[in-house]
mmCIF file of C-alpha atoms in Angstrom:
data_model
loop_
_atom_site.group_PDB
_atom_site.id
_atom_site.type_symbol
_atom_site.label_atom_id
_atom_site.label_comp_id
_atom_site.label_asym_id
_atom_site.label_seq_id
_atom_site.Cartn_x
_atom_site.Cartn_y
_atom_site.Cartn_z
ATOM 1 C CA UNK A 1 95.245 15.204 17.037
ATOM 2 C CA UNK A 2 96.693 17.031 14.058
ATOM 3 C CA UNK A 3 97.587 20.622 14.719
ATOM 4 C CA UNK A 4 95.161 23.288 13.548
ATOM 5 C CA UNK A 5 96.328 25.099 10.445
ATOM 6 C CA UNK A 6 95.515 28.697 9.646
ATOM 7 C CA UNK A 7 92.818 29.501 6.985
ATOM 8 C CA UNK A 8 94.290 30.383 3.616
ATOM 9 C CA UNK A 9 92.939 32.737 0.885
ATOM 10 C CA UNK A 10 91.633 29.786 -1.124
ATOM 11 C CA UNK A 11 89.632 28.615 1.914
ATOM 12 C CA UNK A 12 88.048 32.063 2.239
ATOM 13 C CA UNK A 13 86.991 32.049 -1.446
ATOM 14 C CA UNK A 14 85.542 28.530 -1.109
ATOM 15 C CA UNK A 15 83.638 29.505 2.019
ATOM 16 C CA UNK A 16 82.318 32.781 0.514
ATOM 17 C CA UNK A 17 81.270 31.074 -2.742
ATOM 18 C CA UNK A 18 79.531 28.362 -0.740
ATOM 19 C CA UNK A 19 81.126 25.498 -2.608
ATOM 20 C CA UNK A 20 80.628 26.886 -6.185
ATOM 21 C CA UNK A 21 83.119 24.864 -8.172
ATOM 22 C CA UNK A 22 84.855 26.221 -11.306
ATOM 23 C CA UNK A 23 83.149 23.504 -13.379
ATOM 24 C CA UNK A 24 79.748 24.840 -12.283
ATOM 25 C CA UNK A 25 80.681 28.336 -13.366
ATOM 26 C CA UNK A 26 81.823 27.107 -16.776
ATOM 27 C CA UNK A 27 78.575 25.166 -17.229
ATOM 28 C CA UNK A 28 76.543 28.228 -16.298
ATOM 29 C CA UNK A 29 78.376 30.292 -18.905
ATOM 30 C CA UNK A 30 77.617 27.697 -21.571
ATOM 31 C CA UNK A 31 73.935 27.771 -20.641
ATOM 32 C CA UNK A 32 73.851 31.568 -20.910
ATOM 33 C CA UNK A 33 75.446 31.389 -24.360
ATOM 34 C CA UNK A 34 72.892 28.798 -25.527
ATOM 35 C CA UNK A 35 70.065 30.838 -24.052
ATOM 36 C CA UNK A 36 70.804 33.898 -26.197
ATOM 37 C CA UNK A 37 71.701 31.758 -29.195
ATOM 38 C CA UNK A 38 74.082 32.259 -32.067
ATOM 39 C CA UNK A 39 77.037 33.183 -29.916
ATOM 40 C CA UNK A 40 80.577 32.091 -30.531
ATOM 41 C CA UNK A 41 81.964 29.592 -28.047
ATOM 42 C CA UNK A 42 83.521 31.442 -25.180
ATOM 43 C CA UNK A 43 87.072 30.988 -24.113
ATOM 44 C CA UNK A 44 87.907 28.180 -21.691
ATOM 45 C CA UNK A 45 87.402 28.938 -18.044
ATOM 46 C CA UNK A 46 90.341 30.207 -16.069
ATOM 47 C CA UNK A 47 90.450 30.911 -12.399
ATOM 48 C CA UNK A 48 91.819 34.388 -13.171
ATOM 49 C CA UNK A 49 88.536 35.298 -14.815
ATOM 50 C CA UNK A 50 86.751 35.181 -11.451
ATOM 51 C CA UNK A 51 87.367 37.649 -8.727
ATOM 52 C CA UNK A 52 85.805 36.788 -5.371
ATOM 53 C CA UNK A 53 83.758 39.334 -3.448
ATOM 54 C CA UNK A 54 85.320 41.222 -0.624
ATOM 55 C CA UNK A 55 85.404 39.203 2.615
ATOM 56 C CA UNK A 56 82.515 39.959 4.932
ATOM 57 C CA UNK A 57 80.203 41.293 2.193
ATOM 58 C CA UNK A 58 77.201 39.018 2.821
ATOM 59 C CA UNK A 59 75.086 40.706 0.106
ATOM 60 C CA UNK A 60 77.372 39.459 -2.656
ATOM 61 C CA UNK A 61 77.804 35.956 -1.279
ATOM 62 C CA UNK A 62 77.523 33.287 -3.963
ATOM 63 C CA UNK A 63 77.798 35.774 -6.885
ATOM 64 C CA UNK A 64 80.691 36.250 -9.256
ATOM 65 C CA UNK A 65 81.402 38.528 -12.208
ATOM 66 C CA UNK A 66 82.573 37.317 -15.604
ATOM 67 C CA UNK A 67 84.530 39.089 -18.311
ATOM 68 C CA UNK A 68 82.973 40.497 -21.475
ATOM 69 C CA UNK A 69 84.083 37.537 -23.576
ATOM 70 C CA UNK A 70 81.238 35.517 -22.064
ATOM 71 C CA UNK A 71 78.557 37.833 -23.503
ATOM 72 C CA UNK A 72 76.803 37.050 -26.780
ATOM 73 C CA UNK A 73 77.993 39.037 -29.810
ATOM 74 C CA UNK A 74 74.809 41.143 -30.006
ATOM 75 C CA UNK A 75 75.686 42.710 -26.639
ATOM 76 C CA UNK A 76 79.125 43.800 -27.794
ATOM 77 C CA UNK A 77 77.848 46.436 -30.299
ATOM 78 C CA UNK A 78 74.448 48.070 -30.406
ATOM 79 C CA UNK A 79 74.016 50.235 -33.519
ATOM 80 C CA UNK A 80 71.901 53.346 -33.218
ATOM 81 C CA UNK A 81 68.858 52.782 -35.403
ATOM 82 C CA UNK A 82 67.976 56.485 -35.388
ATOM 83 C CA UNK A 83 71.371 57.544 -36.730
ATOM 84 C CA UNK A 84 71.313 58.054 -40.500
ATOM 85 C CA UNK A 85 74.178 56.820 -42.583
ATOM 86 C CA UNK A 86 76.347 59.462 -44.181
ATOM 87 C CA UNK A 87 75.512 60.143 -47.802
ATOM 88 C CA UNK A 88 78.112 59.049 -50.333
ATOM 89 C CA UNK A 89 78.576 62.163 -52.450
ATOM 90 C CA UNK A 90 81.233 60.701 -54.727
ATOM 91 C CA UNK A 91 78.685 59.793 -57.396
ATOM 92 C CA UNK A 92 77.400 63.387 -57.387
ATOM 93 C CA UNK A 93 80.861 64.946 -57.512
ATOM 94 C CA UNK A 94 81.724 62.901 -60.594
ATOM 95 C CA UNK A 95 78.788 64.506 -62.432
ATOM 96 C CA UNK A 96 79.806 68.035 -61.490
ATOM 97 C CA UNK A 97 77.365 68.503 -58.596
ATOM 98 C CA UNK A 98 78.671 70.651 -55.746
ATOM 99 C CA UNK A 99 78.909 68.504 -52.629
ATOM 100 C CA UNK A 100 78.826 71.422 -50.118
ATOM 101 C CA UNK A 101 75.816 72.993 -51.822
ATOM 102 C CA UNK A 102 73.933 69.691 -51.935
ATOM 103 C CA UNK A 103 74.608 69.237 -48.227
ATOM 104 C CA UNK A 104 73.267 72.732 -47.644
ATOM 105 C CA UNK A 105 70.087 71.958 -49.586
ATOM 106 C CA UNK A 106 69.609 68.897 -47.392
ATOM 107 C CA UNK A 107 70.203 70.767 -44.152
ATOM 108 C CA UNK A 108 67.795 73.555 -45.114
ATOM 109 C CA UNK A 109 65.188 70.900 -46.064
ATOM 110 C CA UNK A 110 64.883 72.095 -49.636
ATOM 111 C CA UNK A 111 65.120 68.430 -50.648
ATOM 112 C CA UNK A 112 64.741 65.260 -48.628
ATOM 113 C CA UNK A 113 67.118 62.369 -48.189
ATOM 114 C CA UNK A 114 64.769 60.096 -50.132
ATOM 115 C CA UNK A 115 64.960 62.414 -53.140
ATOM 116 C CA UNK A 116 68.762 62.451 -52.989
ATOM 117 C CA UNK A 117 68.835 58.653 -52.897
ATOM 118 C CA UNK A 118 66.399 58.508 -55.814
ATOM 119 C CA UNK A 119 68.526 60.784 -57.991
ATOM 120 C CA UNK A 120 71.677 58.915 -56.997
ATOM 121 C CA UNK A 121 70.208 55.705 -58.400
ATOM 122 C CA UNK A 122 68.920 57.563 -61.489
ATOM 123 C CA UNK A 123 72.484 58.326 -62.558
ATOM 124 C CA UNK A 124 73.038 54.622 -63.355
ATOM 125 C CA UNK A 125 71.038 54.574 -66.651
ATOM 126 C CA UNK A 126 72.445 58.002 -67.527
ATOM 127 C CA UNK A 127 76.006 56.717 -67.288
ATOM 128 C CA UNK A 128 75.251 53.873 -69.720
ATOM 129 C CA UNK A 129 74.111 56.213 -72.499
ATOM 130 C CA UNK A 130 76.517 56.713 -75.392
ATOM 131 C CA UNK A 131 77.349 60.107 -76.895
ATOM 132 C CA UNK A 132 75.186 59.296 -79.934
ATOM 133 C CA UNK A 133 72.220 58.430 -77.723
ATOM 134 C CA UNK A 134 72.634 61.630 -75.705
ATOM 135 C CA UNK A 135 72.727 63.678 -78.917
ATOM 136 C CA UNK A 136 69.557 61.975 -80.139
ATOM 137 C CA UNK A 137 67.803 62.760 -76.856
ATOM 138 C CA UNK A 138 68.797 66.409 -77.144
ATOM 139 C CA UNK A 139 67.174 66.606 -80.579
ATOM 140 C CA UNK A 140 63.980 65.204 -79.078
ATOM 141 C CA UNK A 141 64.107 67.812 -76.316
ATOM 142 C CA UNK A 142 64.387 70.596 -78.912
ATOM 143 C CA UNK A 143 61.307 69.273 -80.707
ATOM 144 C CA UNK A 144 59.394 69.079 -77.430
ATOM 145 C CA UNK A 145 60.455 72.606 -76.561
ATOM 146 C CA UNK A 146 58.940 73.924 -79.802
ATOM 147 C CA UNK A 147 55.644 72.223 -78.984
ATOM 148 C CA UNK A 148 55.789 73.621 -75.462
ATOM 149 C CA UNK A 149 56.299 77.168 -76.738
ATOM 150 C CA UNK A 150 53.343 76.755 -79.123
ATOM 151 C CA UNK A 151 51.081 75.776 -76.189
ATOM 152 C CA UNK A 152 50.927 72.102 -77.183
ATOM 153 C CA UNK A 153 51.494 70.838 -73.664
ATOM 154 C CA UNK A 154 50.147 67.363 -74.375
ATOM 155 C CA UNK A 155 52.531 66.713 -77.256
ATOM 156 C CA UNK A 156 55.469 68.274 -75.442
ATOM 157 C CA UNK A 157 54.774 66.249 -72.307
ATOM 158 C CA UNK A 158 54.810 62.972 -74.261
ATOM 159 C CA UNK A 159 58.266 63.698 -75.727
ATOM 160 C CA UNK A 160 59.668 65.043 -72.474
ATOM 161 C CA UNK A 161 58.532 61.899 -70.668
ATOM 162 C CA UNK A 162 60.061 59.676 -73.332
ATOM 163 C CA UNK A 163 63.414 61.410 -72.891
ATOM 164 C CA UNK A 164 63.134 61.271 -69.101
ATOM 165 C CA UNK A 165 62.502 57.524 -69.215
ATOM 166 C CA UNK A 166 65.811 57.088 -71.032
ATOM 167 C CA UNK A 167 67.720 59.712 -69.020
ATOM 168 C CA UNK A 168 66.087 60.185 -65.566
ATOM 169 C CA UNK A 169 68.438 63.050 -64.625
ATOM 170 C CA UNK A 170 67.778 65.308 -67.615
ATOM 171 C CA UNK A 171 67.337 68.702 -65.968
ATOM 172 C CA UNK A 172 65.293 70.420 -68.700
ATOM 173 C CA UNK A 173 62.838 67.527 -68.915
ATOM 174 C CA UNK A 174 62.400 67.498 -65.141
ATOM 175 C CA UNK A 175 61.641 71.217 -64.915
ATOM 176 C CA UNK A 176 59.419 71.428 -68.005
ATOM 177 C CA UNK A 177 57.382 68.383 -67.004
ATOM 178 C CA UNK A 178 56.999 69.937 -63.554
ATOM 179 C CA UNK A 179 55.699 73.176 -65.105
ATOM 180 C CA UNK A 180 53.206 71.273 -67.269
ATOM 181 C CA UNK A 181 51.997 69.267 -64.265
ATOM 182 C CA UNK A 182 51.619 72.467 -62.247
ATOM 183 C CA UNK A 183 49.641 74.074 -65.072
ATOM 184 C CA UNK A 184 47.017 71.334 -64.990
ATOM 185 C CA UNK A 185 46.839 71.336 -61.182
ATOM 186 C CA UNK A 186 48.871 68.185 -60.464
ATOM 187 C CA UNK A 187 50.823 69.737 -57.603
ATOM 188 C CA UNK A 188 52.127 66.444 -56.205
ATOM 189 C CA UNK A 189 53.903 65.487 -59.428
ATOM 190 C CA UNK A 190 55.193 69.032 -59.910
ATOM 191 C CA UNK A 191 56.680 68.968 -56.420
ATOM 192 C CA UNK A 192 58.415 65.632 -57.003
ATOM 193 C CA UNK A 193 59.926 66.703 -60.341
ATOM 194 C CA UNK A 194 61.154 70.066 -59.057
ATOM 195 C CA UNK A 195 62.820 68.384 -56.062
ATOM 196 C CA UNK A 196 64.641 65.945 -58.346
ATOM 197 C CA UNK A 197 65.742 68.828 -60.568
ATOM 198 C CA UNK A 198 67.178 70.665 -57.555
ATOM 199 C CA UNK A 199 69.306 67.646 -56.663
ATOM 200 C CA UNK A 200 70.598 67.452 -60.254
ATOM 201 C CA UNK A 201 71.476 71.174 -60.264
ATOM 202 C CA UNK A 202 71.363 72.488 -56.695
ATOM 203 C CA UNK A 203 72.964 75.807 -57.659
ATOM 204 C CA UNK A 204 69.883 77.051 -59.555
ATOM 205 C CA UNK A 205 67.905 79.186 -57.106
ATOM 206 C CA UNK A 206 65.158 79.754 -59.669
ATOM 207 C CA UNK A 207 64.166 76.097 -59.435
ATOM 208 C CA UNK A 208 63.935 76.521 -55.661
ATOM 209 C CA UNK A 209 61.546 79.428 -56.276
ATOM 210 C CA UNK A 210 59.332 77.264 -58.519
ATOM 211 C CA UNK A 211 59.213 74.575 -55.838
ATOM 212 C CA UNK A 212 58.272 77.180 -53.222
ATOM 213 C CA UNK A 213 55.330 78.329 -55.375
ATOM 214 C CA UNK A 214 54.085 74.745 -55.671
ATOM 215 C CA UNK A 215 54.355 74.269 -51.906
ATOM 216 C CA UNK A 216 52.424 77.512 -51.360
ATOM 217 C CA UNK A 217 49.565 76.242 -53.514
ATOM 218 C CA UNK A 218 49.698 72.962 -51.597
ATOM 219 C CA UNK A 219 49.254 75.063 -48.427
ATOM 220 C CA UNK A 220 52.595 73.953 -47.014
ATOM 221 C CA UNK A 221 53.253 77.520 -45.915
ATOM 222 C CA UNK A 222 56.076 76.850 -43.464
ATOM 223 C CA UNK A 223 58.311 75.068 -45.936
ATOM 224 C CA UNK A 224 57.303 77.460 -48.713
ATOM 225 C CA UNK A 225 58.349 80.442 -46.608
ATOM 226 C CA UNK A 226 61.710 78.834 -45.858
ATOM 227 C CA UNK A 227 62.388 78.294 -49.555
ATOM 228 C CA UNK A 228 61.393 81.846 -50.489
ATOM 229 C CA UNK A 229 63.748 83.120 -47.799
ATOM 230 C CA UNK A 230 66.540 80.979 -49.201
ATOM 231 C CA UNK A 231 66.031 82.457 -52.676
ATOM 232 C CA UNK A 232 66.093 85.990 -51.259
ATOM 233 C CA UNK A 233 69.195 85.332 -49.183
ATOM 234 C CA UNK A 234 70.941 83.778 -52.171
ATOM 235 C CA UNK A 235 70.248 86.878 -54.264
ATOM 236 C CA UNK A 236 71.354 89.343 -51.603
ATOM 237 C CA UNK A 237 74.512 87.344 -50.853
ATOM 238 C CA UNK A 238 73.620 86.506 -47.254
ATOM 239 C CA UNK A 239 74.530 82.844 -47.823
ATOM 240 C CA UNK A 240 77.677 81.310 -49.267
ATOM 241 C CA UNK A 241 78.157 78.602 -51.850
ATOM 242 C CA UNK A 242 75.726 79.874 -54.487
ATOM 243 C CA UNK A 243 77.091 79.209 -57.972
ATOM 244 C CA UNK A 244 74.196 80.961 -59.722
ATOM 245 C CA UNK A 245 71.640 83.209 -58.067
ATOM 246 C CA UNK A 246 68.240 83.926 -59.544
ATOM 247 C CA UNK A 247 67.430 86.900 -61.767
ATOM 248 C CA UNK A 248 66.069 90.183 -60.409
ATOM 249 C CA UNK A 249 62.478 89.481 -61.491
ATOM 250 C CA UNK A 250 62.430 86.133 -59.665
ATOM 251 C CA UNK A 251 63.927 87.799 -56.596
ATOM 252 C CA UNK A 252 61.130 90.389 -56.590
ATOM 253 C CA UNK A 253 58.563 87.600 -57.016
ATOM 254 C CA UNK A 254 60.008 85.792 -54.000
ATOM 255 C CA UNK A 255 59.784 88.943 -51.870
ATOM 256 C CA UNK A 256 56.189 89.501 -53.019
ATOM 257 C CA UNK A 257 55.273 85.912 -52.104
ATOM 258 C CA UNK A 258 56.870 86.347 -48.680
ATOM 259 C CA UNK A 259 54.698 89.425 -48.213
ATOM 260 C CA UNK A 260 51.597 87.449 -49.160
ATOM 261 C CA UNK A 261 52.483 84.739 -46.620
ATOM 262 C CA UNK A 262 52.900 87.324 -43.862
ATOM 263 C CA UNK A 263 49.620 88.934 -44.904
ATOM 264 C CA UNK A 264 47.367 85.901 -45.342
ATOM 265 C CA UNK A 265 48.949 83.265 -43.116
ATOM 266 C CA UNK A 266 50.477 85.192 -40.211
ATOM 267 C CA UNK A 267 48.191 88.230 -40.335
ATOM 268 C CA UNK A 268 51.216 90.540 -40.135
ATOM 269 C CA UNK A 269 50.032 93.327 -42.442
ATOM 270 C CA UNK A 270 52.790 95.684 -41.362
ATOM 271 C CA UNK A 271 55.527 93.241 -42.377
ATOM 272 C CA UNK A 272 53.739 92.569 -45.661
ATOM 273 C CA UNK A 273 53.579 96.294 -46.420
ATOM 274 C CA UNK A 274 57.305 96.669 -45.789
ATOM 275 C CA UNK A 275 58.117 93.831 -48.195
ATOM 276 C CA UNK A 276 55.841 95.251 -50.909
ATOM 277 C CA UNK A 277 57.419 98.686 -50.484
ATOM 278 C CA UNK A 278 60.894 97.140 -50.849
ATOM 279 C CA UNK A 279 60.029 95.772 -54.284
ATOM 280 C CA UNK A 280 58.007 98.721 -55.579
ATOM 281 C CA UNK A 281 60.786 101.122 -54.647
ATOM 282 C CA UNK A 282 63.073 99.430 -57.181
ATOM 283 C CA UNK A 283 60.395 98.348 -59.675
ATOM 284 C CA UNK A 284 57.139 100.372 -59.463
ATOM 285 C CA UNK A 285 55.560 98.268 -62.237
ATOM 286 C CA UNK A 286 56.103 94.853 -60.691
ATOM 287 C CA UNK A 287 52.760 93.184 -61.394
ATOM 288 C CA UNK A 288 52.790 90.485 -58.706
ATOM 289 C CA UNK A 289 53.674 92.947 -55.949
ATOM 290 C CA UNK A 290 51.030 95.437 -57.114
ATOM 291 C CA UNK A 291 48.376 92.718 -57.075
ATOM 292 C CA UNK A 292 49.351 91.673 -53.552
ATOM 293 C CA UNK A 293 49.381 95.300 -52.446
ATOM 294 C CA UNK A 294 45.839 95.736 -53.801
ATOM 295 C CA UNK A 295 44.670 92.849 -51.642
ATOM 296 C CA UNK A 296 46.420 94.403 -48.634
ATOM 297 C CA UNK A 297 44.607 97.705 -49.240
ATOM 298 C CA UNK A 298 41.286 95.838 -49.167
ATOM 299 C CA UNK A 299 42.173 94.408 -45.769
ATOM 300 C CA UNK A 300 42.972 97.952 -44.628
ATOM 301 C CA UNK A 301 39.523 99.037 -45.904
ATOM 302 C CA UNK A 302 41.054 101.262 -48.599
ATOM 303 C CA UNK A 303 38.923 99.801 -51.375
ATOM 304 C CA UNK A 304 39.013 102.745 -53.773
ATOM 305 C CA UNK A 305 42.799 102.847 -53.742
ATOM 306 C CA UNK A 306 42.870 99.063 -54.087
ATOM 307 C CA UNK A 307 40.662 99.246 -57.184
ATOM 308 C CA UNK A 308 43.006 101.803 -58.759
ATOM 309 C CA UNK A 309 46.041 99.618 -58.108
ATOM 310 C CA UNK A 310 44.301 96.554 -59.548
ATOM 311 C CA UNK A 311 43.248 98.506 -62.642
ATOM 312 C CA UNK A 312 46.903 99.341 -63.143
ATOM 313 C CA UNK A 313 47.757 95.651 -62.804
ATOM 314 C CA UNK A 314 45.300 94.737 -65.567
ATOM 315 C CA UNK A 315 46.804 97.449 -67.767
ATOM 316 C CA UNK A 316 50.345 96.148 -67.275
ATOM 317 C CA UNK A 317 49.302 92.498 -67.726
ATOM 318 C CA UNK A 318 46.365 91.960 -70.127
ATOM 319 C CA UNK A 319 46.308 88.238 -69.273
ATOM 320 C CA UNK A 320 45.977 88.909 -65.558
ATOM 321 C CA UNK A 321 42.289 87.954 -65.585
ATOM 322 C CA UNK A 322 43.294 84.363 -66.396
ATOM 323 C CA UNK A 323 45.583 84.082 -63.358
ATOM 324 C CA UNK A 324 45.132 83.737 -59.612
ATOM 325 C CA UNK A 325 44.279 87.145 -58.160
ATOM 326 C CA UNK A 326 44.686 87.785 -54.408
ATOM 327 C CA UNK A 327 42.852 91.097 -54.883
ATOM 328 C CA UNK A 328 39.656 89.324 -55.954
ATOM 329 C CA UNK A 329 40.122 86.762 -53.190
ATOM 330 C CA UNK A 330 40.237 89.599 -50.665
ATOM 331 C CA UNK A 331 36.963 91.008 -52.022
ATOM 332 C CA UNK A 332 35.252 87.637 -51.577
ATOM 333 C CA UNK A 333 36.754 85.936 -48.516
ATOM 334 C CA UNK A 334 36.396 82.211 -48.062
ATOM 335 C CA UNK A 335 33.753 82.604 -45.354
ATOM 336 C CA UNK A 336 31.504 84.496 -47.774
ATOM 337 C CA UNK A 337 28.139 82.950 -48.660
ATOM 338 C CA UNK A 338 29.116 83.169 -52.340
ATOM 339 C CA UNK A 339 31.521 80.272 -51.826
ATOM 340 C CA UNK A 340 29.924 76.851 -51.565
ATOM 341 C CA UNK A 341 31.012 73.353 -52.551
ATOM 342 C CA UNK A 342 30.649 72.697 -56.272
ATOM 343 C CA UNK A 343 28.410 69.640 -56.799
ATOM 344 C CA UNK A 344 28.340 67.994 -60.206
ATOM 345 C CA UNK A 345 25.033 67.490 -61.990
ATOM 346 C CA UNK A 346 25.058 63.648 -61.784
ATOM 347 C CA UNK A 347 25.714 63.859 -58.053
ATOM 348 C CA UNK A 348 22.902 66.357 -57.612
ATOM 349 C CA UNK A 349 20.525 64.072 -59.533
ATOM 350 C CA UNK A 350 21.544 61.097 -57.423
ATOM 351 C CA UNK A 351 20.789 63.011 -54.252
ATOM 352 C CA UNK A 352 17.130 63.559 -55.374
ATOM 353 C CA UNK A 353 16.222 66.098 -52.726
ATOM 354 C CA UNK A 354 12.679 66.227 -51.395
ATOM 355 C CA UNK A 355 12.165 69.700 -52.819
ATOM 356 C CA UNK A 356 12.975 68.463 -56.342
ATOM 357 C CA UNK A 357 10.606 65.480 -56.044
ATOM 358 C CA UNK A 358 7.848 67.696 -54.712
ATOM 359 C CA UNK A 359 8.273 70.222 -57.549
ATOM 360 C CA UNK A 360 8.265 67.514 -60.234
ATOM 361 C CA UNK A 361 4.935 66.201 -58.974
ATOM 362 C CA UNK A 362 3.161 69.553 -59.388
ATOM 363 C CA UNK A 363 0.427 69.799 -62.018
ATOM 364 C CA UNK A 364 2.077 72.837 -63.581
ATOM 365 C CA UNK A 365 5.143 70.745 -64.357
ATOM 366 C CA UNK A 366 3.098 67.883 -65.811
ATOM 367 C CA UNK A 367 1.188 70.282 -68.090
ATOM 368 C CA UNK A 368 4.178 72.328 -69.185
ATOM 369 C CA UNK A 369 3.957 73.098 -72.981
ATOM 370 C CA UNK A 370 7.525 71.973 -73.638
ATOM 371 C CA UNK A 371 6.900 68.658 -71.904
ATOM 372 C CA UNK A 372 3.692 68.190 -73.838
ATOM 373 C CA UNK A 373 5.457 68.869 -77.145
ATOM 374 C CA UNK A 374 8.175 66.341 -76.304
ATOM 375 C CA UNK A 375 5.576 63.686 -75.531
ATOM 376 C CA UNK A 376 3.718 64.325 -78.804
ATOM 377 C CA UNK A 377 6.891 64.122 -80.848
ATOM 378 C CA UNK A 378 7.861 60.908 -79.095
ATOM 379 C CA UNK A 379 4.487 59.316 -79.861
ATOM 380 C CA UNK A 380 4.676 60.499 -83.458
ATOM 381 C CA UNK A 381 8.073 58.875 -84.011
ATOM 382 C CA UNK A 382 7.049 55.601 -82.414
ATOM 383 C CA UNK A 383 3.621 55.185 -84.079
ATOM 384 C CA UNK A 384 4.720 56.278 -87.554
ATOM 385 C CA UNK A 385 1.875 58.787 -87.928
ATOM 386 C CA UNK A 386 -0.053 61.485 -86.120
ATOM 387 C CA UNK A 387 -1.782 60.494 -82.896
ATOM 388 C CA UNK A 388 -5.465 59.504 -83.207
ATOM 389 C CA UNK A 389 -7.916 62.047 -81.840
ATOM 390 C CA UNK A 390 -10.510 59.418 -80.791
ATOM 391 C CA UNK A 391 -8.710 57.114 -78.443
ATOM 392 C CA UNK A 392 -10.280 53.662 -78.001
ATOM 393 C CA UNK A 393 -9.769 52.367 -74.490
ATOM 394 C CA UNK A 394 -9.832 48.810 -75.793
ATOM 395 C CA UNK A 395 -6.946 49.354 -78.230
ATOM 396 C CA UNK A 396 -3.419 48.803 -76.923
ATOM 397 C CA UNK A 397 -1.242 51.818 -76.128
ATOM 398 C CA UNK A 398 2.116 52.488 -77.749
ATOM 399 C CA UNK A 399 4.074 51.002 -74.874
ATOM 400 C CA UNK A 400 1.884 47.907 -74.853
ATOM 401 C CA UNK A 401 2.498 47.408 -78.586
ATOM 402 C CA UNK A 402 6.186 47.530 -78.051
ATOM 403 C CA UNK A 403 5.981 45.039 -75.232
ATOM 404 C CA UNK A 404 3.892 42.732 -77.423
ATOM 405 C CA UNK A 405 6.369 42.913 -80.284
#
């Protein structure tokens, strides 16, 4: 009998793998690659790519690990779908737009990423305009501005829009069209145009103030408050990177609007009073702040003092009666019975309430003198002469004659 030989390392691997041949492993890897599809052919099988389990580990018997080259390509890199791509600011820098300030406007949510992308693409037609075409567009803007000053909003809007179609990043057209849209109550369009204007010139805090006013009227109070705060901080120098802060009047308006938000939205009358006092200390005749203070006095049940303040407002601004007035709103709150949905006349007639039908059927309505006169005049026009006093029941009526003809 041949002498017994000692068991080698290869025998241990064969016994632990239970006869799994290298060709079987290679075939299994090919099947995995075909299963996931589209993968590049893996590298040829080598015995070094397999490391056997530790001897005596029964739980791992018959299993082997493969290297990463056997995985399909889609497993090698998994991009994060939620991660936004970095904005390419080179196109903005070429046109003189401050990259740090634009980033700051994005981070503070003054503008959205979609608006930035929109304006970035709008620079393409602007770059193709010649100097002669740009000069011609400027002449059109001057003509539109004259119409706008003379209260011809419809004519000015048509020219502004024509210029904006040729040059989508014209700042003056964007802001003036936004103001016209806001004046007729189209808040959505005003918001879009102001946001695009901010991307074109992000260093103008006054445009941010206009956008905040639009958002306030759209009842987006949280974002509106953030924008008013940004205007105030830019004026007081609490933030860096501002190339041009707003004027003093706009700053006082922003503080007054912040006070109104604290008063009406948050119910913080004390904070609102502090903000109003801050403005009136430096400008006692600031109309917007005085009007807001009058409304605050109504909430504090100081109606006589509120009426005096509002009378002063009307004296300082004769056109105040044509504007939104928080003082009058405070006198007639929204829950008052004076406020009810406005229903148009055609809609009211279509509803045909039971009370209206019942009233129309009353004898007093049928015999009303005005109704009788209308019927006589109608008969006179149709018959060509005065109505006969002795009516013959056998003769056809006016309506029957018309049907016969």
